PDB file of C-alpha atoms in Angstrom:
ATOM      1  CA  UNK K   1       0.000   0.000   0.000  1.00  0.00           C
ATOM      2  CA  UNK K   2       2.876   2.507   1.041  1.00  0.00           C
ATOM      3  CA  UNK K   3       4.629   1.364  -2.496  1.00  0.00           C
ATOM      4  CA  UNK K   4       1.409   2.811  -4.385  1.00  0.00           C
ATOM      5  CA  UNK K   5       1.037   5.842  -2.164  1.00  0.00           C
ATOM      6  CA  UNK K   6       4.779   6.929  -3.002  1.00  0.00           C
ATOM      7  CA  UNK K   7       3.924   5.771  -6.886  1.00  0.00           C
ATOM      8  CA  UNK K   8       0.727   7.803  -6.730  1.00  0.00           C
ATOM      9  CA  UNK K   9       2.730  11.016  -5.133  1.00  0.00           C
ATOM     10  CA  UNK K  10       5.597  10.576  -7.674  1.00  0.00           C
ATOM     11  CA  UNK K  11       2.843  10.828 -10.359  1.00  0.00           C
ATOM     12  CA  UNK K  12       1.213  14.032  -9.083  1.00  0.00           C
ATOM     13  CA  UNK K  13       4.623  15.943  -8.443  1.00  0.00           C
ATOM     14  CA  UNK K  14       5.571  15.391 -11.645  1.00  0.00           C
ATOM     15  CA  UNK K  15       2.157  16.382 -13.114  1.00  0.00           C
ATOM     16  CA  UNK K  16       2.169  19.633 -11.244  1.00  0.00           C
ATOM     17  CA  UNK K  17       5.852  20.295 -12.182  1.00  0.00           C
ATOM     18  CA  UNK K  18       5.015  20.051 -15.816  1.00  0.00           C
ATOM     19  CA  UNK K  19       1.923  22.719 -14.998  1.00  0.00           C
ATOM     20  CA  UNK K  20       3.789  24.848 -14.100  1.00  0.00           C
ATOM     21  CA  UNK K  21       6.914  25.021 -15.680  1.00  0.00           C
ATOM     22  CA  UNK K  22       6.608  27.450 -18.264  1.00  0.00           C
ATOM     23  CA  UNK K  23       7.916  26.180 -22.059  1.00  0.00           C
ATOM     24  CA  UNK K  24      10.161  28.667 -23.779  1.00  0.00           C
ATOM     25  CA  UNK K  25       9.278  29.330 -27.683  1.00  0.00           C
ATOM     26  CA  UNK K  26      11.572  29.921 -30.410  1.00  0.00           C
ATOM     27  CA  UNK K  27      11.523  33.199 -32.076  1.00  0.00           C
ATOM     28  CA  UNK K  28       9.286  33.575 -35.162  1.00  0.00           C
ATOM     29  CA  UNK K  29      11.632  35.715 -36.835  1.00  0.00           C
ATOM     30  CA  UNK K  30      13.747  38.578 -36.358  1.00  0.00           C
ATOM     31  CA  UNK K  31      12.052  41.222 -35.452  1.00  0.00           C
ATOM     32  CA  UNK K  32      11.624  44.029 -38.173  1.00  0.00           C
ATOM     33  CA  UNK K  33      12.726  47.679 -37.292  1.00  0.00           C
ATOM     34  CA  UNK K  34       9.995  50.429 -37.853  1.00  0.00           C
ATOM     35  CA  UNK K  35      12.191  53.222 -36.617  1.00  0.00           C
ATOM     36  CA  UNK K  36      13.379  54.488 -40.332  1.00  0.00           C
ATOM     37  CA  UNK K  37       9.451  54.225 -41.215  1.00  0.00           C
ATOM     38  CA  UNK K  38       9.086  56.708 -38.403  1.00  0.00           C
ATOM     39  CA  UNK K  39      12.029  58.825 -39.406  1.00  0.00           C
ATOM     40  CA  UNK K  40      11.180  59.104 -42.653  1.00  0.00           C
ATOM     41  CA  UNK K  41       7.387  60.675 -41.020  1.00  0.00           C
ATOM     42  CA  UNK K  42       5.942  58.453 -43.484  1.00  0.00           C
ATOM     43  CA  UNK K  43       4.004  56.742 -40.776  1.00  0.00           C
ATOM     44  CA  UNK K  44       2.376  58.029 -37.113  1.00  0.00           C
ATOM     45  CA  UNK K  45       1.442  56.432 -33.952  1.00  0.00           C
ATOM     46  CA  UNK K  46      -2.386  56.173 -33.838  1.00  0.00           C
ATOM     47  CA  UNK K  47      -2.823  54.200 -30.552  1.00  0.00           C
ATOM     48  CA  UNK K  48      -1.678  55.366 -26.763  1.00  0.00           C
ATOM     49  CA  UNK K  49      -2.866  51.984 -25.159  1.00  0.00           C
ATOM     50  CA  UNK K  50      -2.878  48.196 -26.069  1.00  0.00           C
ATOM     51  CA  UNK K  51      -3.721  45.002 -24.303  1.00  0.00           C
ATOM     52  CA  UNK K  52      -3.360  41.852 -25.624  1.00  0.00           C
ATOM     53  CA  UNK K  53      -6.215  38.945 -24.570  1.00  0.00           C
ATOM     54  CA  UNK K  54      -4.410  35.403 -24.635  1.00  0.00           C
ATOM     55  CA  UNK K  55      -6.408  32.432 -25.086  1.00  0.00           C
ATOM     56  CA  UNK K  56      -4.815  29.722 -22.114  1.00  0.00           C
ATOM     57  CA  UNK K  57      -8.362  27.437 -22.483  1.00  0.00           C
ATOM     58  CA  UNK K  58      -8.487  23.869 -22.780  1.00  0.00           C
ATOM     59  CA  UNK K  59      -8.829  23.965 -26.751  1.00  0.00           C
ATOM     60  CA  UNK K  60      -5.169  25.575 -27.197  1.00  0.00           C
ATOM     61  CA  UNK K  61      -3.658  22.175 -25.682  1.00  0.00           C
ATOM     62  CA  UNK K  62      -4.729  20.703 -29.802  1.00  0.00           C
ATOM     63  CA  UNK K  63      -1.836  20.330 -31.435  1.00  0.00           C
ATOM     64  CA  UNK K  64      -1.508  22.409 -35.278  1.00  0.00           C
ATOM     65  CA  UNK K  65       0.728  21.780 -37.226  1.00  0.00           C
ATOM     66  CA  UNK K  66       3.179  19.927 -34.855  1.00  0.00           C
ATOM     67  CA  UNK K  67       2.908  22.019 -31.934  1.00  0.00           C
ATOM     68  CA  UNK K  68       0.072  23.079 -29.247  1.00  0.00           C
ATOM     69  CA  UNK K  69      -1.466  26.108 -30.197  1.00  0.00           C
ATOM     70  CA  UNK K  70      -1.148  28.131 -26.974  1.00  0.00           C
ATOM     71  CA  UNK K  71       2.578  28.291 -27.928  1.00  0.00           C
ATOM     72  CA  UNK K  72       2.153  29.366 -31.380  1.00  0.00           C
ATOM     73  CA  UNK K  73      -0.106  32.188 -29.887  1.00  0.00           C
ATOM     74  CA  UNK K  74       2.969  32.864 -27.456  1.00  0.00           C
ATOM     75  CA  UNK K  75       5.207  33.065 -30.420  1.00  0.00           C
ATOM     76  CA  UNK K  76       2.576  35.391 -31.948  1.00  0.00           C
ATOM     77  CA  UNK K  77       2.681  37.802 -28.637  1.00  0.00           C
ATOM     78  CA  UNK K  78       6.344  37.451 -28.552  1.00  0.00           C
ATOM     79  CA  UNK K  79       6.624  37.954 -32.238  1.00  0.00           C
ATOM     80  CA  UNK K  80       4.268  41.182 -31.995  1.00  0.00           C
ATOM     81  CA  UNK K  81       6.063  42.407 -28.831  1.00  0.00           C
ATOM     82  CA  UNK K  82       9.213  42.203 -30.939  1.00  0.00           C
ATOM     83  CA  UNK K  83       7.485  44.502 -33.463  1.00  0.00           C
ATOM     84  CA  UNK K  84       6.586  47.188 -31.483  1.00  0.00           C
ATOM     85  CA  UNK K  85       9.092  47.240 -29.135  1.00  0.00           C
ATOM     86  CA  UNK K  86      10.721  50.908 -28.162  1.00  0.00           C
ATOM     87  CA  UNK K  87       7.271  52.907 -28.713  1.00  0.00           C
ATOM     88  CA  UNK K  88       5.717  54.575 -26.233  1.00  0.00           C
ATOM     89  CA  UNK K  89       2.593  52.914 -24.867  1.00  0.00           C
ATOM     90  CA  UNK K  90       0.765  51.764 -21.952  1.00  0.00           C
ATOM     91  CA  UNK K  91       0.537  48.137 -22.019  1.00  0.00           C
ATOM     92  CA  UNK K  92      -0.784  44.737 -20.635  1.00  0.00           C
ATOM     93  CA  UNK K  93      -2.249  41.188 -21.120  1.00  0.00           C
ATOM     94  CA  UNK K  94      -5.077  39.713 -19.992  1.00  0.00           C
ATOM     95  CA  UNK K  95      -4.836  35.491 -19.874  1.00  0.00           C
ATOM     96  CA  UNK K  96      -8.497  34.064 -20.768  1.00  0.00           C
ATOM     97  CA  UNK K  97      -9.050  30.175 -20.350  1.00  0.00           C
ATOM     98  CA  UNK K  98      -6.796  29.713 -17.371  1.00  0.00           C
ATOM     99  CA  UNK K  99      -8.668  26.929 -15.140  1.00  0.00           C
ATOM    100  CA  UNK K 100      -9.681  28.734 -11.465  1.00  0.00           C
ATOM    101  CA  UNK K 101     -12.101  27.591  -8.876  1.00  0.00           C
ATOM    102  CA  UNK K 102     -15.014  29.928  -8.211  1.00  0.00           C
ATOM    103  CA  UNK K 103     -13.544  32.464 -10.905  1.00  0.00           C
ATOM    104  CA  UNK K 104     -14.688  33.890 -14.457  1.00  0.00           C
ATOM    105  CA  UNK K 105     -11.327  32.033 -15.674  1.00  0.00           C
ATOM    106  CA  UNK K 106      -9.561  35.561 -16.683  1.00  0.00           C
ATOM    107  CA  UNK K 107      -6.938  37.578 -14.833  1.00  0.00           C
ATOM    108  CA  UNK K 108      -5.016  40.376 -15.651  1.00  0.00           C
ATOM    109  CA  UNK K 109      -1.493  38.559 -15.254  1.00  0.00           C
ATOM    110  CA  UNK K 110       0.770  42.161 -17.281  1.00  0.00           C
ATOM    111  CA  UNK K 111      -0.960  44.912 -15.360  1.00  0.00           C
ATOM    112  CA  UNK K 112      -1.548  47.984 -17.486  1.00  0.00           C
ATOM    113  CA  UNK K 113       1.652  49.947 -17.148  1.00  0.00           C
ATOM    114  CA  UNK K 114       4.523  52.066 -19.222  1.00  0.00           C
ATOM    115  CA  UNK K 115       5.176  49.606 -22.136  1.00  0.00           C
ATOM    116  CA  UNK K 116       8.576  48.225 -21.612  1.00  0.00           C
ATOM    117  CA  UNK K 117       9.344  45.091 -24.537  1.00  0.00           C
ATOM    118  CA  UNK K 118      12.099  43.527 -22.291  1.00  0.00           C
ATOM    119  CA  UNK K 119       8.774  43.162 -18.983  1.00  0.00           C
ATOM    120  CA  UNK K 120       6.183  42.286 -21.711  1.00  0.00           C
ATOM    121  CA  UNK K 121       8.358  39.343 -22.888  1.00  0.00           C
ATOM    122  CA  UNK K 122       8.982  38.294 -19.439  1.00  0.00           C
ATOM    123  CA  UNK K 123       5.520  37.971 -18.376  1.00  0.00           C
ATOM    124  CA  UNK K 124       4.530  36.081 -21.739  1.00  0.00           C
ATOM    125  CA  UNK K 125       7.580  33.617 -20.775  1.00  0.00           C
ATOM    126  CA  UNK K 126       5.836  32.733 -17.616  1.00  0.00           C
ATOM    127  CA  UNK K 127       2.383  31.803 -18.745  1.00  0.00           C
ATOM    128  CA  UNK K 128       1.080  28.392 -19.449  1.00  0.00           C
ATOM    129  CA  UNK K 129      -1.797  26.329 -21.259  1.00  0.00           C
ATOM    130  CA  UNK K 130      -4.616  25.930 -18.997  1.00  0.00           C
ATOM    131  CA  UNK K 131      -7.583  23.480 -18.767  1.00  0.00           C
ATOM    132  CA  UNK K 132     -10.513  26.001 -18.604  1.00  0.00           C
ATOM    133  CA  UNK K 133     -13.209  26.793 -21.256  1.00  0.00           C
ATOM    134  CA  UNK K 134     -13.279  29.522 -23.375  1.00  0.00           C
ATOM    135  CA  UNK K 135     -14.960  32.792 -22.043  1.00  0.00           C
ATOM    136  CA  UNK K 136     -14.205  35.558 -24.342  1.00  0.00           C
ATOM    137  CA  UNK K 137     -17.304  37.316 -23.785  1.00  0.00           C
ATOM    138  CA  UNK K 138     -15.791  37.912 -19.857  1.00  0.00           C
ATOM    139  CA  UNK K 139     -12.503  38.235 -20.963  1.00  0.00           C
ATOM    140  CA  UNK K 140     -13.549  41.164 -23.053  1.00  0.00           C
ATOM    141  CA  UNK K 141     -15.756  42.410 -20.214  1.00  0.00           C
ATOM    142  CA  UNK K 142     -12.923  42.294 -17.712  1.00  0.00           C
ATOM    143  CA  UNK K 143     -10.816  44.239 -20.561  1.00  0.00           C
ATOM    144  CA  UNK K 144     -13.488  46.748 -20.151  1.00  0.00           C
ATOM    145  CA  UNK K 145     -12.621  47.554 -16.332  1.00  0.00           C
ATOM    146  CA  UNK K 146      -8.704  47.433 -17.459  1.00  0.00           C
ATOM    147  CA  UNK K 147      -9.272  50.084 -19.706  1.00  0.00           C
ATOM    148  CA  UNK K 148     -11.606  52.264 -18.222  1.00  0.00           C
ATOM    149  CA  UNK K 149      -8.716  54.545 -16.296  1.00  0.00           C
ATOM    150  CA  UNK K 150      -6.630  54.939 -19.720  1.00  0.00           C
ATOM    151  CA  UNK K 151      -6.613  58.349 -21.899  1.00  0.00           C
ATOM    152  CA  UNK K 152      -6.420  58.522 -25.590  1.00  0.00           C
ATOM    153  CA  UNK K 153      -6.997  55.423 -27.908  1.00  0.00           C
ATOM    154  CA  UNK K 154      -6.470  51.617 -26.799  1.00  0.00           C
ATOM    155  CA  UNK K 155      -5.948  48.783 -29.244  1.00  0.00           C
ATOM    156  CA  UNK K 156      -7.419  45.176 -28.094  1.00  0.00           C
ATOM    157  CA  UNK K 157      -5.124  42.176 -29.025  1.00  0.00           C
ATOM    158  CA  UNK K 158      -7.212  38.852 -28.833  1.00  0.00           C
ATOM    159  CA  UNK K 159      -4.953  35.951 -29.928  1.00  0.00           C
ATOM    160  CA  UNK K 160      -6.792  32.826 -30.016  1.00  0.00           C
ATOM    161  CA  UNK K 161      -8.522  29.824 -31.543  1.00  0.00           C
ATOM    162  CA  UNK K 162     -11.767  31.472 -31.890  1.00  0.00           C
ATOM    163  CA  UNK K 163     -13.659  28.649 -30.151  1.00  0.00           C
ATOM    164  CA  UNK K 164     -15.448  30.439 -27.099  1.00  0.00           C
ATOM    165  CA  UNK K 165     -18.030  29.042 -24.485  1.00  0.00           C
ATOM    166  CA  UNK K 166     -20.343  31.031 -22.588  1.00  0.00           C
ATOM    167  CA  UNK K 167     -22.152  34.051 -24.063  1.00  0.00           C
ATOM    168  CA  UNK K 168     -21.400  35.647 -27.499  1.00  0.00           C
ATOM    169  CA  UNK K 169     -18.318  37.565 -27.600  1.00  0.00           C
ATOM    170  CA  UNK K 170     -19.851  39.262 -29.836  1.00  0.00           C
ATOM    171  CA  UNK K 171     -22.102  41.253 -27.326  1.00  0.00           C
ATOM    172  CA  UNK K 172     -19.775  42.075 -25.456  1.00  0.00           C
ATOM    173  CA  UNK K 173     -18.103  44.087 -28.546  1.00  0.00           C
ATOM    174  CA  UNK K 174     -21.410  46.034 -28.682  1.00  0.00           C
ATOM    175  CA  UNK K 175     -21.250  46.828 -25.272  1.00  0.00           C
ATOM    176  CA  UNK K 176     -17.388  47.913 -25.456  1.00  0.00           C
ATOM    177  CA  UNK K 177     -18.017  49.705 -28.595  1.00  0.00           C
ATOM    178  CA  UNK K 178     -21.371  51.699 -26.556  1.00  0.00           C
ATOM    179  CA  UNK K 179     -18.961  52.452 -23.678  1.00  0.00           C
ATOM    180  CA  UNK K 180     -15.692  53.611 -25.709  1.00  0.00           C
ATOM    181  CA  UNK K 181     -17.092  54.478 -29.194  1.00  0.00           C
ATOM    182  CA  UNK K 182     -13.821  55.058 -31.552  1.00  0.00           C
ATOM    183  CA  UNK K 183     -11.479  54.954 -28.225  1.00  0.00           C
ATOM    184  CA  UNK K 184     -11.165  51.279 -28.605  1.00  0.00           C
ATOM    185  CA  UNK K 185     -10.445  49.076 -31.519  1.00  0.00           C
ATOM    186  CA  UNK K 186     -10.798  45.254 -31.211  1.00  0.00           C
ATOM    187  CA  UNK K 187      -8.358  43.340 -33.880  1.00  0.00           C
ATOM    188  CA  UNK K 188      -7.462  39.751 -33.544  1.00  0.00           C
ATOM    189  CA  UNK K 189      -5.251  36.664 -34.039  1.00  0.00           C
ATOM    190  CA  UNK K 190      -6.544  33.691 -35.148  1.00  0.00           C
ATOM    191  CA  UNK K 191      -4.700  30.208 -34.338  1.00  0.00           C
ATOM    192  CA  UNK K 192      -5.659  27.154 -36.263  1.00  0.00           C
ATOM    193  CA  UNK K 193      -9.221  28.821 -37.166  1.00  0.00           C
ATOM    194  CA  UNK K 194     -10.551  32.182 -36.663  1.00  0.00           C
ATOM    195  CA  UNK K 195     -13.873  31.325 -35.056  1.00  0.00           C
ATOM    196  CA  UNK K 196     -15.983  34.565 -33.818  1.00  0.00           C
ATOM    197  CA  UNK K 197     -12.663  36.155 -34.646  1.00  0.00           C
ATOM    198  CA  UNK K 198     -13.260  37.936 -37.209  1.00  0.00           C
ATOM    199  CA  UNK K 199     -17.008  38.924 -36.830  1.00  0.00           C
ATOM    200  CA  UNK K 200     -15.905  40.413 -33.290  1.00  0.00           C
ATOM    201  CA  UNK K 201     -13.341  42.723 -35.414  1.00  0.00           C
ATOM    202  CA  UNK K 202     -16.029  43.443 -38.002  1.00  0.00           C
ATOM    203  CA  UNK K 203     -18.050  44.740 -35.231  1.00  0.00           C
ATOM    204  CA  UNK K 204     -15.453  46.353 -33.710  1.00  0.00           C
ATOM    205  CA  UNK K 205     -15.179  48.634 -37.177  1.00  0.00           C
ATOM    206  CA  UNK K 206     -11.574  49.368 -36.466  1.00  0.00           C
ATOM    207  CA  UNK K 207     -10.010  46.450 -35.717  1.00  0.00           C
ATOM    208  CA  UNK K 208      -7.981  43.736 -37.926  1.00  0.00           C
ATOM    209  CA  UNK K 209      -8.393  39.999 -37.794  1.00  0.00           C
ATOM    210  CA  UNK K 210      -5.523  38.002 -39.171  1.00  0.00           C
ATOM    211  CA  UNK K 211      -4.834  34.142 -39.344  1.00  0.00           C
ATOM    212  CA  UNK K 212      -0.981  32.902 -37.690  1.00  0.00           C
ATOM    213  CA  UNK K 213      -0.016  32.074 -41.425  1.00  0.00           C
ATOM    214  CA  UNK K 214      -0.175  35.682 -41.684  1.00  0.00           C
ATOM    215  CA  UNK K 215       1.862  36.983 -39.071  1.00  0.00           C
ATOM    216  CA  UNK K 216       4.513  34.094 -39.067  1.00  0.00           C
ATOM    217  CA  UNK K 217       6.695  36.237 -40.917  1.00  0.00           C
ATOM    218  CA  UNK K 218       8.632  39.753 -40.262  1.00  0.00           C
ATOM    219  CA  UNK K 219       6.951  41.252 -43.091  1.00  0.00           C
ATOM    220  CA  UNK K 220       3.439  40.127 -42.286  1.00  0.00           C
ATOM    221  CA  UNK K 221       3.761  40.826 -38.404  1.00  0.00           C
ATOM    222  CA  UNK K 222       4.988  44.399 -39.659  1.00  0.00           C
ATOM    223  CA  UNK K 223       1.988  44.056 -41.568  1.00  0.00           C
ATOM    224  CA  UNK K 224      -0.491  43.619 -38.895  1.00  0.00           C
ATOM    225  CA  UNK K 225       1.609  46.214 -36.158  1.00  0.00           C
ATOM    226  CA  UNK K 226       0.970  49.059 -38.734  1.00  0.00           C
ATOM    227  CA  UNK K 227      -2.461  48.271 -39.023  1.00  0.00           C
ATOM    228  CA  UNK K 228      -3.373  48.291 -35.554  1.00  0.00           C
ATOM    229  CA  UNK K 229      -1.072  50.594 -34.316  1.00  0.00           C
ATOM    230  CA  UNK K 230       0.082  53.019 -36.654  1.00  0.00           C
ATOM    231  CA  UNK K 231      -1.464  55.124 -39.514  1.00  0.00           C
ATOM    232  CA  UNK K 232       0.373  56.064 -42.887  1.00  0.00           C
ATOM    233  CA  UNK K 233       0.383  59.869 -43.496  1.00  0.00           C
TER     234      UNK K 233
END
């Protein structure tokens, strides 16, 4: 009995070290420079705020293409934080998905703060897949209370599957959208599918929804960066 009680403990210390041991990703690419873009004044900053809503649910534990898809969404957030590293924002994330008793399953785990690239990295290096559903519709609700504080224009990041539980994320775009009018642009990342994706950045009427093939490289992450952050004179 003692043997299967020290087998059985083995098991679950190993299980829990595995939770919570966060997996390093490889870099997508090397990160593009926008500085000469700015230089040249071809281009201008049209966002002050951003926060990115990472999708930690049970569904991001499928593998595509020879890897889970949580991590392709944290090379995605890497890859993006890459991009816009060195402008001046206020920035966060918000992890949706993320298995907690008694809880919505969302947490603010980057606080909204001064932007720093080298802080935003670290915080996406410590996060994890999770076994919860999907609750976009809350995540974007608890984005709503993140954001309320913030001056000028914010820029919602939703990097995900698409697959959401719960009630239509959609809804809770019209409510954002009543609240914030044109302060508050919802684009997306899609992993492995796009889901609600892009009807939520259709309703949005700002925002940008585009598929990981897309943003896989340094020229379409640039791509996507200029679209939601930046506006061509």
């Amino acid at each position: 009995m003692k043997k299967w009680l020290k087998f059985a403990m083995c098991i679950i210390s190993i299980t829990v070290f595995f939770f919570f041991v966060s997996k390093q990703v490889t870099p997508l690419f090397e990160a593009p420079d926008l500085s000469m873009k700015f230089k040249s004044g071809d281009y201008t900053q049209k966002v002050d705020n951003f926060l990115v809503l990472l999708d930690a649910s049970h569904s991001m534990r499928d593998p595509y293409n020879g890897e889970q898809k949580f991590y392709l969404a944290k090379q995605a957030a890497h890859a993006l934080n890459d991009t816009i590293a060195g402008h001046k924002l206020t920035g966060g994330l918000r992890l949706f998905g993320n298995l907690k008793v008694f809880s919505s399953n969302t947490s603010l785990v980057c606080p909204m703060k001064d932007y720093s690239a080298d802080e935003f990295g670290q915080c996406l290096d410590n996060l994890n897949p999770s076994f919860g559903s999907t609750p976009l519709y809350k995540a974007l609700m608890g984005a709503a209370g993140d954001i309320e504080n913030l001056q000028g224009k914010t820029a919602i990041i939703i990097i995900s599957d698409g697959v959401s539980t719960g009630k239509a994320p959609t809804e809770a775009v019209k409510i954002l959208k009543d609240r914030f009018g044109d302060k508050v642009c919802i684009s997306a990342i899609g992993i492995a599918g796009s889901g609600d994706l892009n009807s939520i950045s259709s309703d949005s009427k700002c925002g940008v929804a585009m598929s990981f093939e897309d943003v896989n490289t340094a020229s379409g992450m640039e791509m996507f960066a200029e679209k939601v952050f930046f506006t061509k004179k």
